[in-house]
Amino acid sequence: MTFFDAFAHLERRVRSCTFLPVRLGRFFSFFALFFVLTLMPAFSYAATVTWISDVDGDWADGANWSTGTPPVAGDDVIIDRPSANVTVSLSNQTEATVRTLDCQENLHLDLAGLAVTNLANIWGEFRLNYSILTVEGGSANFTAHGPTNIDQGIFYINGGAQAALPNATSYTLDEAESGYTLISVTGVGSYLDLSSVQTFDAGKSTGVGPYQSFIASDGGVLDFSGVHTIVSHGGGNYSRFVEQNGGQIDFSLLGQVYGSKTLFETDRTTTFPSLTQGIALEIELTGGAGQVVDFPQLGTLASGGFTIHGGETVNAPLLTMMNG
């Protein structure tokens, strides 16, 4: 299954009024309605729901839960089988929304979605495969403490929420239809910690839209501070990394960008301290007069360039090769 196939499945569920949003604009409008109509009433009826099986099983199977039914929005969920090592799977377009989650076991998402509105700790293996993790609200904090695989994963971290995946060391996407937002970190205090990721394969963007996006906005912070290399593949479209309205993407160790077209779009004064080479890299400054972006180590910018709209300044003292 391609990344696009996964998105197509999830988008159909959104259209039928289930939780998983895919396109960013649709995400915000849908979630606002969902929160008012579904999450808020659930807080008054929160229950503690416990996994009761000592064998691997599916989240959607009510027989695995103490209440006889899967958890619902607002529930506090405990998955802890001290005498067993179980794997709990969310799959086949299952969408789960919980208030808190304490998972001592393995949690695997495959073509599924998990939304958390308060505290979540995953102590076993965490896998986010063709799936969406949503962490929403100022009280929400998600941490994956164990072995972690986020390849093909999608993240929405919003409203002051925080998420940390300290054992994710690579991030690989295969193929996504252009026009989708694969990471969104939005709102003051919102923070996605992917600082242990060292290699980022941005995959292949296909379809009629111009790009696939990774966005930090309105004070949100996306921490890619450990990434050394970004690779994008062919397909006629490109990957787009956006800082807007006080959002920040930390690429402090990024040294090389190459492959198909990659766009960095920023409206703030910033520095790319380690970037030495950009192949098919375009850098667009949108902050207006007074914005300064420094590239102290950049020597080569091939098949790319800078776009300046209204008095922004680029400093690249070592740049000796640039062609569009």
PDB file of C-alpha atoms in Angstrom:
ATOM      1  CA  MET A   1       0.000   0.000   0.000  1.00  0.00           C
ATOM      2  CA  THR A   2       1.302   3.474  -0.874  1.00  0.00           C
ATOM      3  CA  PHE A   3       1.186   6.483   1.388  1.00  0.00           C
ATOM      4  CA  PHE A   4      -1.505   7.948  -0.882  1.00  0.00           C
ATOM      5  CA  ASP A   5      -3.635   4.835  -0.498  1.00  0.00           C
ATOM      6  CA  ALA A   6      -3.453   5.246   3.282  1.00  0.00           C
ATOM      7  CA  PHE A   7      -4.508   8.869   3.079  1.00  0.00           C
ATOM      8  CA  ALA A   8      -7.371   7.998   0.750  1.00  0.00           C
ATOM      9  CA  HIS A   9      -8.729   5.438   3.225  1.00  0.00           C
ATOM     10  CA  LEU A  10      -8.515   7.872   6.126  1.00  0.00           C
ATOM     11  CA  GLU A  11     -10.016  10.748   4.181  1.00  0.00           C
ATOM     12  CA  ARG A  12     -13.079   8.689   3.338  1.00  0.00           C
ATOM     13  CA  ARG A  13     -13.579   8.141   7.060  1.00  0.00           C
ATOM     14  CA  VAL A  14     -13.378  11.870   7.707  1.00  0.00           C
ATOM     15  CA  ARG A  15     -16.068  12.488   5.128  1.00  0.00           C
ATOM     16  CA  SER A  16     -18.304  10.056   7.018  1.00  0.00           C
ATOM     17  CA  CYS A  17     -17.812  12.102  10.233  1.00  0.00           C
ATOM     18  CA  THR A  18     -15.153  10.013  11.946  1.00  0.00           C
ATOM     19  CA  PHE A  19     -12.182  11.532  13.680  1.00  0.00           C
ATOM     20  CA  LEU A  20      -9.115  11.348  11.483  1.00  0.00           C
ATOM     21  CA  PRO A  21      -8.490  14.600   9.590  1.00  0.00           C
ATOM     22  CA  VAL A  22      -5.946  14.646   6.786  1.00  0.00           C
ATOM     23  CA  ARG A  23      -5.930  17.989   5.035  1.00  0.00           C
ATOM     24  CA  LEU A  24      -4.868  20.725   7.445  1.00  0.00           C
ATOM     25  CA  GLY A  25      -7.678  23.162   6.690  1.00  0.00           C
ATOM     26  CA  ARG A  26     -10.269  20.421   7.042  1.00  0.00           C
ATOM     27  CA  PHE A  27      -8.526  19.289  10.229  1.00  0.00           C
ATOM     28  CA  PHE A  28      -9.046  22.543  12.114  1.00  0.00           C
ATOM     29  CA  SER A  29     -12.671  23.065  11.096  1.00  0.00           C
ATOM     30  CA  PHE A  30     -13.588  19.438  11.705  1.00  0.00           C
ATOM     31  CA  PHE A  31     -11.789  19.169  15.035  1.00  0.00           C
ATOM     32  CA  ALA A  32     -13.462  22.302  16.393  1.00  0.00           C
ATOM     33  CA  LEU A  33     -16.886  20.772  15.760  1.00  0.00           C
ATOM     34  CA  PHE A  34     -15.779  17.353  16.960  1.00  0.00           C
ATOM     35  CA  PHE A  35     -14.393  18.782  20.204  1.00  0.00           C
ATOM     36  CA  VAL A  36     -17.579  20.646  21.058  1.00  0.00           C
ATOM     37  CA  LEU A  37     -19.969  17.845  20.180  1.00  0.00           C
ATOM     38  CA  THR A  38     -17.972  14.805  21.228  1.00  0.00           C
ATOM     39  CA  LEU A  39     -15.001  15.414  23.498  1.00  0.00           C
ATOM     40  CA  MET A  40     -16.513  17.984  25.844  1.00  0.00           C
ATOM     41  CA  PRO A  41     -19.526  15.873  26.895  1.00  0.00           C
ATOM     42  CA  ALA A  42     -17.279  12.850  27.297  1.00  0.00           C
ATOM     43  CA  PHE A  43     -15.268  14.531  30.037  1.00  0.00           C
ATOM     44  CA  SER A  44     -18.284  14.313  32.347  1.00  0.00           C
ATOM     45  CA  TYR A  45     -18.492  10.556  31.872  1.00  0.00           C
ATOM     46  CA  ALA A  46     -14.822   9.589  31.909  1.00  0.00           C
ATOM     47  CA  ALA A  47     -14.157   5.988  32.819  1.00  0.00           C
ATOM     48  CA  THR A  48     -11.033   3.970  33.525  1.00  0.00           C
ATOM     49  CA  VAL A  49     -10.762   1.264  30.891  1.00  0.00           C
ATOM     50  CA  THR A  50      -8.196  -1.526  31.317  1.00  0.00           C
ATOM     51  CA  TRP A  51      -6.760  -4.041  28.850  1.00  0.00           C
ATOM     52  CA  ILE A  52      -7.525  -7.513  30.273  1.00  0.00           C
ATOM     53  CA  SER A  53      -5.933  -9.911  27.769  1.00  0.00           C
ATOM     54  CA  ASP A  54      -2.530 -11.607  28.107  1.00  0.00           C
ATOM     55  CA  VAL A  55      -2.217 -12.169  24.357  1.00  0.00           C
ATOM     56  CA  ASP A  56      -1.750  -9.826  21.415  1.00  0.00           C
ATOM     57  CA  GLY A  57      -4.987  -8.257  20.296  1.00  0.00           C
ATOM     58  CA  ASP A  58      -6.848  -5.528  18.507  1.00  0.00           C
ATOM     59  CA  TRP A  59      -7.877  -2.283  20.172  1.00  0.00           C
ATOM     60  CA  ALA A  60     -11.267  -2.412  18.449  1.00  0.00           C
ATOM     61  CA  ASP A  61     -12.185  -5.795  19.975  1.00  0.00           C
ATOM     62  CA  GLY A  62     -14.334  -5.116  23.037  1.00  0.00           C
ATOM     63  CA  ALA A  63     -13.468  -8.519  24.518  1.00  0.00           C
ATOM     64  CA  ASN A  64      -9.973  -7.189  25.276  1.00  0.00           C
ATOM     65  CA  TRP A  65     -11.256  -4.438  27.569  1.00  0.00           C
ATOM     66  CA  SER A  66     -12.581  -4.374  31.130  1.00  0.00           C
ATOM     67  CA  THR A  67     -15.761  -2.585  30.074  1.00  0.00           C
ATOM     68  CA  GLY A  68     -16.526  -5.008  27.250  1.00  0.00           C
ATOM     69  CA  THR A  69     -16.218  -2.227  24.692  1.00  0.00           C
ATOM     70  CA  PRO A  70     -13.246  -0.239  23.329  1.00  0.00           C
ATOM     71  CA  PRO A  71     -12.384   3.046  25.054  1.00  0.00           C
ATOM     72  CA  VAL A  72     -14.215   6.176  23.958  1.00  0.00           C
ATOM     73  CA  ALA A  73     -13.328   9.862  23.995  1.00  0.00           C
ATOM     74  CA  GLY A  74     -12.596  11.066  27.522  1.00  0.00           C
ATOM     75  CA  ASP A  75     -11.672   7.655  28.941  1.00  0.00           C
ATOM     76  CA  ASP A  76      -8.539   6.940  30.967  1.00  0.00           C
ATOM     77  CA  VAL A  77      -6.876   3.891  29.437  1.00  0.00           C
ATOM     78  CA  ILE A  78      -4.466   1.452  31.120  1.00  0.00           C
ATOM     79  CA  ILE A  79      -2.614  -1.268  29.206  1.00  0.00           C
ATOM     80  CA  ASP A  80      -0.441  -3.222  31.642  1.00  0.00           C
ATOM     81  CA  ARG A  81      -0.035  -7.013  31.729  1.00  0.00           C
ATOM     82  CA  PRO A  82       2.910  -7.697  34.089  1.00  0.00           C
ATOM     83  CA  SER A  83       2.960 -11.440  33.380  1.00  0.00           C
ATOM     84  CA  ALA A  84       2.830 -11.069  29.592  1.00  0.00           C
ATOM     85  CA  ASN A  85       4.452  -9.081  26.800  1.00  0.00           C
ATOM     86  CA  VAL A  86       1.540  -8.139  24.595  1.00  0.00           C
ATOM     87  CA  THR A  87       1.136  -6.005  21.505  1.00  0.00           C
ATOM     88  CA  VAL A  88      -2.002  -3.922  21.158  1.00  0.00           C
ATOM     89  CA  SER A  89      -2.825  -3.006  17.569  1.00  0.00           C
ATOM     90  CA  LEU A  90      -4.886  -0.200  16.109  1.00  0.00           C
ATOM     91  CA  SER A  91      -5.426  -1.106  12.486  1.00  0.00           C
ATOM     92  CA  ASN A  92      -7.879  -1.237   9.595  1.00  0.00           C
ATOM     93  CA  GLN A  93      -8.860   2.442   9.910  1.00  0.00           C
ATOM     94  CA  THR A  94      -9.543   2.245  13.654  1.00  0.00           C
ATOM     95  CA  GLU A  95      -9.683   5.703  15.233  1.00  0.00           C
ATOM     96  CA  ALA A  96      -9.215   5.992  18.993  1.00  0.00           C
ATOM     97  CA  THR A  97      -9.627   9.122  21.120  1.00  0.00           C
ATOM     98  CA  VAL A  98      -8.697   8.994  24.811  1.00  0.00           C
ATOM     99  CA  ARG A  99      -8.075  11.388  27.653  1.00  0.00           C
ATOM    100  CA  THR A 100      -5.103   9.575  29.193  1.00  0.00           C
ATOM    101  CA  LEU A 101      -3.147   6.499  28.177  1.00  0.00           C
ATOM    102  CA  ASP A 102      -0.708   4.506  30.315  1.00  0.00           C
ATOM    103  CA  CYS A 103       0.638   1.752  28.079  1.00  0.00           C
ATOM    104  CA  GLN A 104       3.293  -0.537  29.571  1.00  0.00           C
ATOM    105  CA  GLU A 105       3.086  -2.829  26.539  1.00  0.00           C
ATOM    106  CA  ASN A 106       3.682  -2.481  22.789  1.00  0.00           C
ATOM    107  CA  LEU A 107       1.353  -0.234  20.814  1.00  0.00           C
ATOM    108  CA  HIS A 108       1.264  -0.523  17.019  1.00  0.00           C
ATOM    109  CA  LEU A 109      -0.752   1.728  14.711  1.00  0.00           C
ATOM    110  CA  ASP A 110      -1.216   0.544  11.122  1.00  0.00           C
ATOM    111  CA  LEU A 111      -3.541   2.628   8.952  1.00  0.00           C
ATOM    112  CA  ALA A 112      -5.186   4.036  12.058  1.00  0.00           C
ATOM    113  CA  GLY A 113      -5.354   7.085  14.280  1.00  0.00           C
ATOM    114  CA  LEU A 114      -4.804   7.908  17.941  1.00  0.00           C
ATOM    115  CA  ALA A 115      -5.865  11.197  19.556  1.00  0.00           C
ATOM    116  CA  VAL A 116      -4.840  12.178  23.094  1.00  0.00           C
ATOM    117  CA  THR A 117      -6.181  15.138  25.085  1.00  0.00           C
ATOM    118  CA  ASN A 118      -4.196  14.716  28.316  1.00  0.00           C
ATOM    119  CA  LEU A 119      -1.261  12.566  29.460  1.00  0.00           C
ATOM    120  CA  ALA A 120      -0.027   9.582  27.460  1.00  0.00           C
ATOM    121  CA  ASN A 121       3.023   7.397  28.104  1.00  0.00           C
ATOM    122  CA  ILE A 122       3.977   4.449  25.906  1.00  0.00           C
ATOM    123  CA  TRP A 123       6.624   2.324  27.632  1.00  0.00           C
ATOM    124  CA  GLY A 124       6.744  -0.560  25.178  1.00  0.00           C
ATOM    125  CA  GLU A 125       7.436  -0.441  21.460  1.00  0.00           C
ATOM    126  CA  PHE A 126       5.547   2.279  19.605  1.00  0.00           C
ATOM    127  CA  ARG A 127       4.903   2.105  15.875  1.00  0.00           C
ATOM    128  CA  LEU A 128       3.137   4.746  13.792  1.00  0.00           C
ATOM    129  CA  ASN A 129       2.761   3.231  10.335  1.00  0.00           C
ATOM    130  CA  TYR A 130       0.512   4.941   7.743  1.00  0.00           C
ATOM    131  CA  SER A 131      -1.216   6.440  10.774  1.00  0.00           C
ATOM    132  CA  ILE A 132      -1.974   9.748  12.457  1.00  0.00           C
ATOM    133  CA  LEU A 133      -1.045  10.835  15.982  1.00  0.00           C
ATOM    134  CA  THR A 134      -3.033  13.832  17.238  1.00  0.00           C
ATOM    135  CA  VAL A 135      -2.135  15.481  20.550  1.00  0.00           C
ATOM    136  CA  GLU A 136      -4.477  18.352  21.325  1.00  0.00           C
ATOM    137  CA  GLY A 137      -4.699  20.998  24.041  1.00  0.00           C
ATOM    138  CA  GLY A 138      -2.555  22.595  26.702  1.00  0.00           C
ATOM    139  CA  SER A 139      -2.902  19.629  29.081  1.00  0.00           C
ATOM    140  CA  ALA A 140      -1.891  17.069  26.482  1.00  0.00           C
ATOM    141  CA  ASN A 141       1.536  15.452  26.650  1.00  0.00           C
ATOM    142  CA  PHE A 142       2.530  12.323  24.724  1.00  0.00           C
ATOM    143  CA  THR A 143       5.811  10.438  25.221  1.00  0.00           C
ATOM    144  CA  ALA A 144       6.995   7.229  23.580  1.00  0.00           C
ATOM    145  CA  HIS A 145       9.678   5.913  25.936  1.00  0.00           C
ATOM    146  CA  GLY A 146      10.476   2.596  24.243  1.00  0.00           C
ATOM    147  CA  PRO A 147      11.699   1.545  20.797  1.00  0.00           C
ATOM    148  CA  THR A 148       9.965   3.722  18.231  1.00  0.00           C
ATOM    149  CA  ASN A 149       9.289   3.556  14.504  1.00  0.00           C
ATOM    150  CA  ILE A 150       7.548   6.554  12.937  1.00  0.00           C
ATOM    151  CA  ASP A 151       8.087   5.734   9.249  1.00  0.00           C
ATOM    152  CA  GLN A 152       4.976   6.739   7.293  1.00  0.00           C
ATOM    153  CA  GLY A 153       3.702   8.567  10.389  1.00  0.00           C
ATOM    154  CA  ILE A 154       1.644  11.770  10.405  1.00  0.00           C
ATOM    155  CA  PHE A 155       1.565  14.218  13.331  1.00  0.00           C
ATOM    156  CA  TYR A 156      -0.871  16.931  14.429  1.00  0.00           C
ATOM    157  CA  ILE A 157       0.298  18.641  17.641  1.00  0.00           C
ATOM    158  CA  ASN A 158      -1.903  21.613  18.485  1.00  0.00           C
ATOM    159  CA  GLY A 159      -3.232  24.000  21.099  1.00  0.00           C
ATOM    160  CA  GLY A 160      -0.205  23.920  23.410  1.00  0.00           C
ATOM    161  CA  ALA A 161       0.193  20.139  23.334  1.00  0.00           C
ATOM    162  CA  GLN A 162       3.578  18.437  23.494  1.00  0.00           C
ATOM    163  CA  ALA A 163       4.845  15.166  22.068  1.00  0.00           C
ATOM    164  CA  ALA A 164       8.264  13.538  22.424  1.00  0.00           C
ATOM    165  CA  LEU A 165       9.596  10.487  20.592  1.00  0.00           C
ATOM    166  CA  PRO A 166      13.209  10.327  21.812  1.00  0.00           C
ATOM    167  CA  ASN A 167      13.947   6.883  20.362  1.00  0.00           C
ATOM    168  CA  ALA A 168      12.874   7.672  16.797  1.00  0.00           C
ATOM    169  CA  THR A 169      16.164   7.916  14.882  1.00  0.00           C
ATOM    170  CA  SER A 170      14.880   8.073  11.295  1.00  0.00           C
ATOM    171  CA  TYR A 171      11.786   9.284   9.491  1.00  0.00           C
ATOM    172  CA  THR A 172      10.930   7.810   6.101  1.00  0.00           C
ATOM    173  CA  LEU A 173       7.927   8.544   3.926  1.00  0.00           C
ATOM    174  CA  ASP A 174       7.289   6.683   0.705  1.00  0.00           C
ATOM    175  CA  GLU A 175       4.580   8.297  -1.412  1.00  0.00           C
ATOM    176  CA  ALA A 176       1.919  10.878  -0.613  1.00  0.00           C
ATOM    177  CA  GLU A 177      -0.441  12.857  -2.774  1.00  0.00           C
ATOM    178  CA  SER A 178       0.686  16.460  -3.021  1.00  0.00           C
ATOM    179  CA  GLY A 179      -1.223  19.045  -1.035  1.00  0.00           C
ATOM    180  CA  TYR A 180      -1.307  17.134   2.243  1.00  0.00           C
ATOM    181  CA  THR A 181       0.142  18.323   5.533  1.00  0.00           C
ATOM    182  CA  LEU A 182       2.096  15.472   7.092  1.00  0.00           C
ATOM    183  CA  ILE A 183       3.259  17.348  10.192  1.00  0.00           C
ATOM    184  CA  SER A 184       1.493  20.309  11.802  1.00  0.00           C
ATOM    185  CA  VAL A 185       2.655  21.869  15.076  1.00  0.00           C
ATOM    186  CA  THR A 186       0.376  24.811  15.814  1.00  0.00           C
ATOM    187  CA  GLY A 187      -0.123  27.150  18.757  1.00  0.00           C
ATOM    188  CA  VAL A 188       1.982  28.685  21.507  1.00  0.00           C
ATOM    189  CA  GLY A 189       3.516  25.938  23.641  1.00  0.00           C
ATOM    190  CA  SER A 190       2.945  23.226  21.043  1.00  0.00           C
ATOM    191  CA  TYR A 191       6.110  21.168  20.636  1.00  0.00           C
ATOM    192  CA  LEU A 192       6.979  18.049  18.672  1.00  0.00           C
ATOM    193  CA  ASP A 193      10.305  16.584  19.755  1.00  0.00           C
ATOM    194  CA  LEU A 194      11.854  14.558  16.940  1.00  0.00           C
ATOM    195  CA  SER A 195      15.355  15.663  17.884  1.00  0.00           C
ATOM    196  CA  SER A 196      16.754  12.117  17.776  1.00  0.00           C
ATOM    197  CA  VAL A 197      15.868  11.739  14.091  1.00  0.00           C
ATOM    198  CA  GLN A 198      19.093  11.905  12.070  1.00  0.00           C
ATOM    199  CA  THR A 199      17.985  11.012   8.541  1.00  0.00           C
ATOM    200  CA  PHE A 200      14.810  12.292   6.928  1.00  0.00           C
ATOM    201  CA  ASP A 201      13.649  10.698   3.689  1.00  0.00           C
ATOM    202  CA  ALA A 202      10.794  12.939   2.590  1.00  0.00           C
ATOM    203  CA  GLY A 203       9.532  10.453   0.055  1.00  0.00           C
ATOM    204  CA  LYS A 204       7.831  11.132  -3.236  1.00  0.00           C
ATOM    205  CA  SER A 205       5.096  13.681  -3.748  1.00  0.00           C
ATOM    206  CA  THR A 206       2.556  12.818  -6.448  1.00  0.00           C
ATOM    207  CA  GLY A 207      -0.769  14.028  -7.738  1.00  0.00           C
ATOM    208  CA  VAL A 208      -2.157  17.372  -8.795  1.00  0.00           C
ATOM    209  CA  GLY A 209      -1.161  19.509  -5.805  1.00  0.00           C
ATOM    210  CA  PRO A 210       2.165  21.313  -5.601  1.00  0.00           C
ATOM    211  CA  TYR A 211       3.678  19.883  -2.424  1.00  0.00           C
ATOM    212  CA  GLN A 212       3.472  17.925   0.804  1.00  0.00           C
ATOM    213  CA  SER A 213       3.955  20.098   3.873  1.00  0.00           C
ATOM    214  CA  PHE A 214       5.626  20.092   7.284  1.00  0.00           C
ATOM    215  CA  ILE A 215       4.422  23.172   9.162  1.00  0.00           C
ATOM    216  CA  ALA A 216       5.203  24.981  12.418  1.00  0.00           C
ATOM    217  CA  SER A 217       2.875  27.924  12.983  1.00  0.00           C
ATOM    218  CA  ASP A 218       1.475  30.342  15.559  1.00  0.00           C
ATOM    219  CA  GLY A 219       4.262  29.683  18.059  1.00  0.00           C
ATOM    220  CA  GLY A 220       4.520  25.923  17.572  1.00  0.00           C
ATOM    221  CA  VAL A 221       7.962  24.290  17.500  1.00  0.00           C
ATOM    222  CA  LEU A 222       8.991  21.296  15.390  1.00  0.00           C
ATOM    223  CA  ASP A 223      12.312  19.965  16.678  1.00  0.00           C
ATOM    224  CA  PHE A 224      14.368  18.292  13.954  1.00  0.00           C
ATOM    225  CA  SER A 225      17.614  19.445  15.551  1.00  0.00           C
ATOM    226  CA  GLY A 226      19.333  16.074  15.041  1.00  0.00           C
ATOM    227  CA  VAL A 227      18.610  15.765  11.303  1.00  0.00           C
ATOM    228  CA  HIS A 228      21.777  15.767   9.183  1.00  0.00           C
ATOM    229  CA  THR A 229      20.298  15.057   5.746  1.00  0.00           C
ATOM    230  CA  ILE A 230      16.981  15.551   3.954  1.00  0.00           C
ATOM    231  CA  VAL A 231      16.277  13.561   0.792  1.00  0.00           C
ATOM    232  CA  SER A 232      13.282  14.159  -1.480  1.00  0.00           C
ATOM    233  CA  HIS A 233      12.446  11.922  -4.420  1.00  0.00           C
ATOM    234  CA  GLY A 234      11.101  12.622  -7.894  1.00  0.00           C
ATOM    235  CA  GLY A 235       7.518  13.016  -8.942  1.00  0.00           C
ATOM    236  CA  GLY A 236       7.336  16.552 -10.259  1.00  0.00           C
ATOM    237  CA  ASN A 237       6.270  18.055  -6.937  1.00  0.00           C
ATOM    238  CA  TYR A 238       8.128  18.740  -3.729  1.00  0.00           C
ATOM    239  CA  SER A 239       8.417  18.800   0.036  1.00  0.00           C
ATOM    240  CA  ARG A 240       7.714  22.087   1.793  1.00  0.00           C
ATOM    241  CA  PHE A 241       8.910  23.080   5.271  1.00  0.00           C
ATOM    242  CA  VAL A 242       7.099  26.157   6.592  1.00  0.00           C
ATOM    243  CA  GLU A 243       7.694  28.483   9.542  1.00  0.00           C
ATOM    244  CA  GLN A 244       4.902  31.030   9.913  1.00  0.00           C
ATOM    245  CA  ASN A 245       3.450  33.387  12.519  1.00  0.00           C
ATOM    246  CA  GLY A 246       6.060  32.611  15.149  1.00  0.00           C
ATOM    247  CA  GLY A 247       6.403  28.921  14.360  1.00  0.00           C
ATOM    248  CA  GLN A 248       9.870  27.381  14.375  1.00  0.00           C
ATOM    249  CA  ILE A 249      11.480  24.340  12.789  1.00  0.00           C
ATOM    250  CA  ASP A 250      14.836  23.529  14.358  1.00  0.00           C
ATOM    251  CA  PHE A 251      17.273  22.266  11.718  1.00  0.00           C
ATOM    252  CA  SER A 252      20.417  23.258  13.601  1.00  0.00           C
ATOM    253  CA  LEU A 253      22.480  20.214  12.487  1.00  0.00           C
ATOM    254  CA  LEU A 254      21.120  19.979   8.937  1.00  0.00           C
ATOM    255  CA  GLY A 255      24.075  19.762   6.566  1.00  0.00           C
ATOM    256  CA  GLN A 256      22.710  18.587   3.207  1.00  0.00           C
ATOM    257  CA  VAL A 257      19.472  18.709   1.246  1.00  0.00           C
ATOM    258  CA  TYR A 258      19.238  16.897  -2.063  1.00  0.00           C
ATOM    259  CA  GLY A 259      17.004  14.946  -4.411  1.00  0.00           C
ATOM    260  CA  SER A 260      13.827  16.341  -5.918  1.00  0.00           C
ATOM    261  CA  LYS A 261      12.644  19.842  -5.113  1.00  0.00           C
ATOM    262  CA  THR A 262      12.603  20.938  -1.462  1.00  0.00           C
ATOM    263  CA  LEU A 263      11.283  24.301  -0.273  1.00  0.00           C
ATOM    264  CA  PHE A 264      12.096  26.064   2.992  1.00  0.00           C
ATOM    265  CA  GLU A 265       9.634  28.904   3.614  1.00  0.00           C
ATOM    266  CA  THR A 266      10.190  31.136   6.635  1.00  0.00           C
ATOM    267  CA  ASP A 267       8.954  34.491   7.907  1.00  0.00           C
ATOM    268  CA  ARG A 268      11.362  34.873  10.828  1.00  0.00           C
ATOM    269  CA  THR A 269      14.963  35.897  11.361  1.00  0.00           C
ATOM    270  CA  THR A 270      16.906  32.673  11.722  1.00  0.00           C
ATOM    271  CA  THR A 271      20.135  30.811  11.025  1.00  0.00           C
ATOM    272  CA  PHE A 272      20.895  27.522   9.307  1.00  0.00           C
ATOM    273  CA  PRO A 273      24.245  27.050  11.068  1.00  0.00           C
ATOM    274  CA  SER A 274      25.306  23.714   9.553  1.00  0.00           C
ATOM    275  CA  LEU A 275      23.874  23.719   6.015  1.00  0.00           C
ATOM    276  CA  THR A 276      26.700  23.312   3.494  1.00  0.00           C
ATOM    277  CA  GLN A 277      24.945  22.052   0.368  1.00  0.00           C
ATOM    278  CA  GLY A 278      21.516  22.305  -1.185  1.00  0.00           C
ATOM    279  CA  ILE A 279      20.565  20.445  -4.353  1.00  0.00           C
ATOM    280  CA  ALA A 280      17.146  21.371  -5.793  1.00  0.00           C
ATOM    281  CA  LEU A 281      16.643  23.482  -2.669  1.00  0.00           C
ATOM    282  CA  GLU A 282      14.621  26.678  -2.773  1.00  0.00           C
ATOM    283  CA  ILE A 283      14.534  29.078   0.156  1.00  0.00           C
ATOM    284  CA  GLU A 284      11.726  31.615   0.343  1.00  0.00           C
ATOM    285  CA  LEU A 285      11.748  34.538   2.776  1.00  0.00           C
ATOM    286  CA  THR A 286       8.323  35.980   3.566  1.00  0.00           C
ATOM    287  CA  GLY A 287       8.930  38.129   6.650  1.00  0.00           C
ATOM    288  CA  GLY A 288       9.341  41.480   4.918  1.00  0.00           C
ATOM    289  CA  ALA A 289      11.867  44.215   5.612  1.00  0.00           C
ATOM    290  CA  GLY A 290      14.096  43.450   8.564  1.00  0.00           C
ATOM    291  CA  GLN A 291      14.035  39.668   8.238  1.00  0.00           C
ATOM    292  CA  VAL A 292      17.550  38.232   8.095  1.00  0.00           C
ATOM    293  CA  VAL A 293      18.415  34.608   7.373  1.00  0.00           C
ATOM    294  CA  ASP A 294      22.015  33.474   7.770  1.00  0.00           C
ATOM    295  CA  PHE A 295      23.746  30.545   6.065  1.00  0.00           C
ATOM    296  CA  PRO A 296      27.274  30.751   7.484  1.00  0.00           C
ATOM    297  CA  GLN A 297      28.442  27.406   6.002  1.00  0.00           C
ATOM    298  CA  LEU A 298      26.484  27.233   2.725  1.00  0.00           C
ATOM    299  CA  GLY A 299      28.824  26.742  -0.230  1.00  0.00           C
ATOM    300  CA  THR A 300      26.626  25.167  -2.929  1.00  0.00           C
ATOM    301  CA  LEU A 301      23.040  25.841  -3.951  1.00  0.00           C
ATOM    302  CA  ALA A 302      22.411  23.977  -7.208  1.00  0.00           C
ATOM    303  CA  SER A 303      19.127  23.792  -9.143  1.00  0.00           C
ATOM    304  CA  GLY A 304      17.597  26.099  -6.567  1.00  0.00           C
ATOM    305  CA  GLY A 305      17.910  29.572  -5.132  1.00  0.00           C
ATOM    306  CA  PHE A 306      16.463  32.287  -2.929  1.00  0.00           C
ATOM    307  CA  THR A 307      13.119  34.061  -3.267  1.00  0.00           C
ATOM    308  CA  ILE A 308      12.854  37.451  -1.563  1.00  0.00           C
ATOM    309  CA  HIS A 309       9.589  39.391  -1.558  1.00  0.00           C
ATOM    310  CA  GLY A 310       9.996  42.673   0.298  1.00  0.00           C
ATOM    311  CA  GLY A 311      13.359  43.713   1.692  1.00  0.00           C
ATOM    312  CA  GLU A 312      14.438  40.497   3.411  1.00  0.00           C
ATOM    313  CA  THR A 313      18.174  39.803   3.698  1.00  0.00           C
ATOM    314  CA  VAL A 314      20.154  36.624   3.035  1.00  0.00           C
ATOM    315  CA  ASN A 315      23.699  36.233   4.325  1.00  0.00           C
ATOM    316  CA  ALA A 316      25.703  33.392   2.759  1.00  0.00           C
ATOM    317  CA  PRO A 317      29.363  34.475   2.825  1.00  0.00           C
ATOM    318  CA  LEU A 318      30.778  31.114   1.641  1.00  0.00           C
ATOM    319  CA  LEU A 319      28.362  30.599  -1.255  1.00  0.00           C
ATOM    320  CA  THR A 320      30.463  30.021  -4.382  1.00  0.00           C
ATOM    321  CA  MET A 321      28.066  28.031  -6.573  1.00  0.00           C
ATOM    322  CA  MET A 322      24.424  28.838  -7.233  1.00  0.00           C
ATOM    323  CA  ASN A 323      22.340  27.990 -10.279  1.00  0.00           C
ATOM    324  CA  GLY A 324      18.624  27.764 -10.817  1.00  0.00           C
TER     325      GLY A 324
END
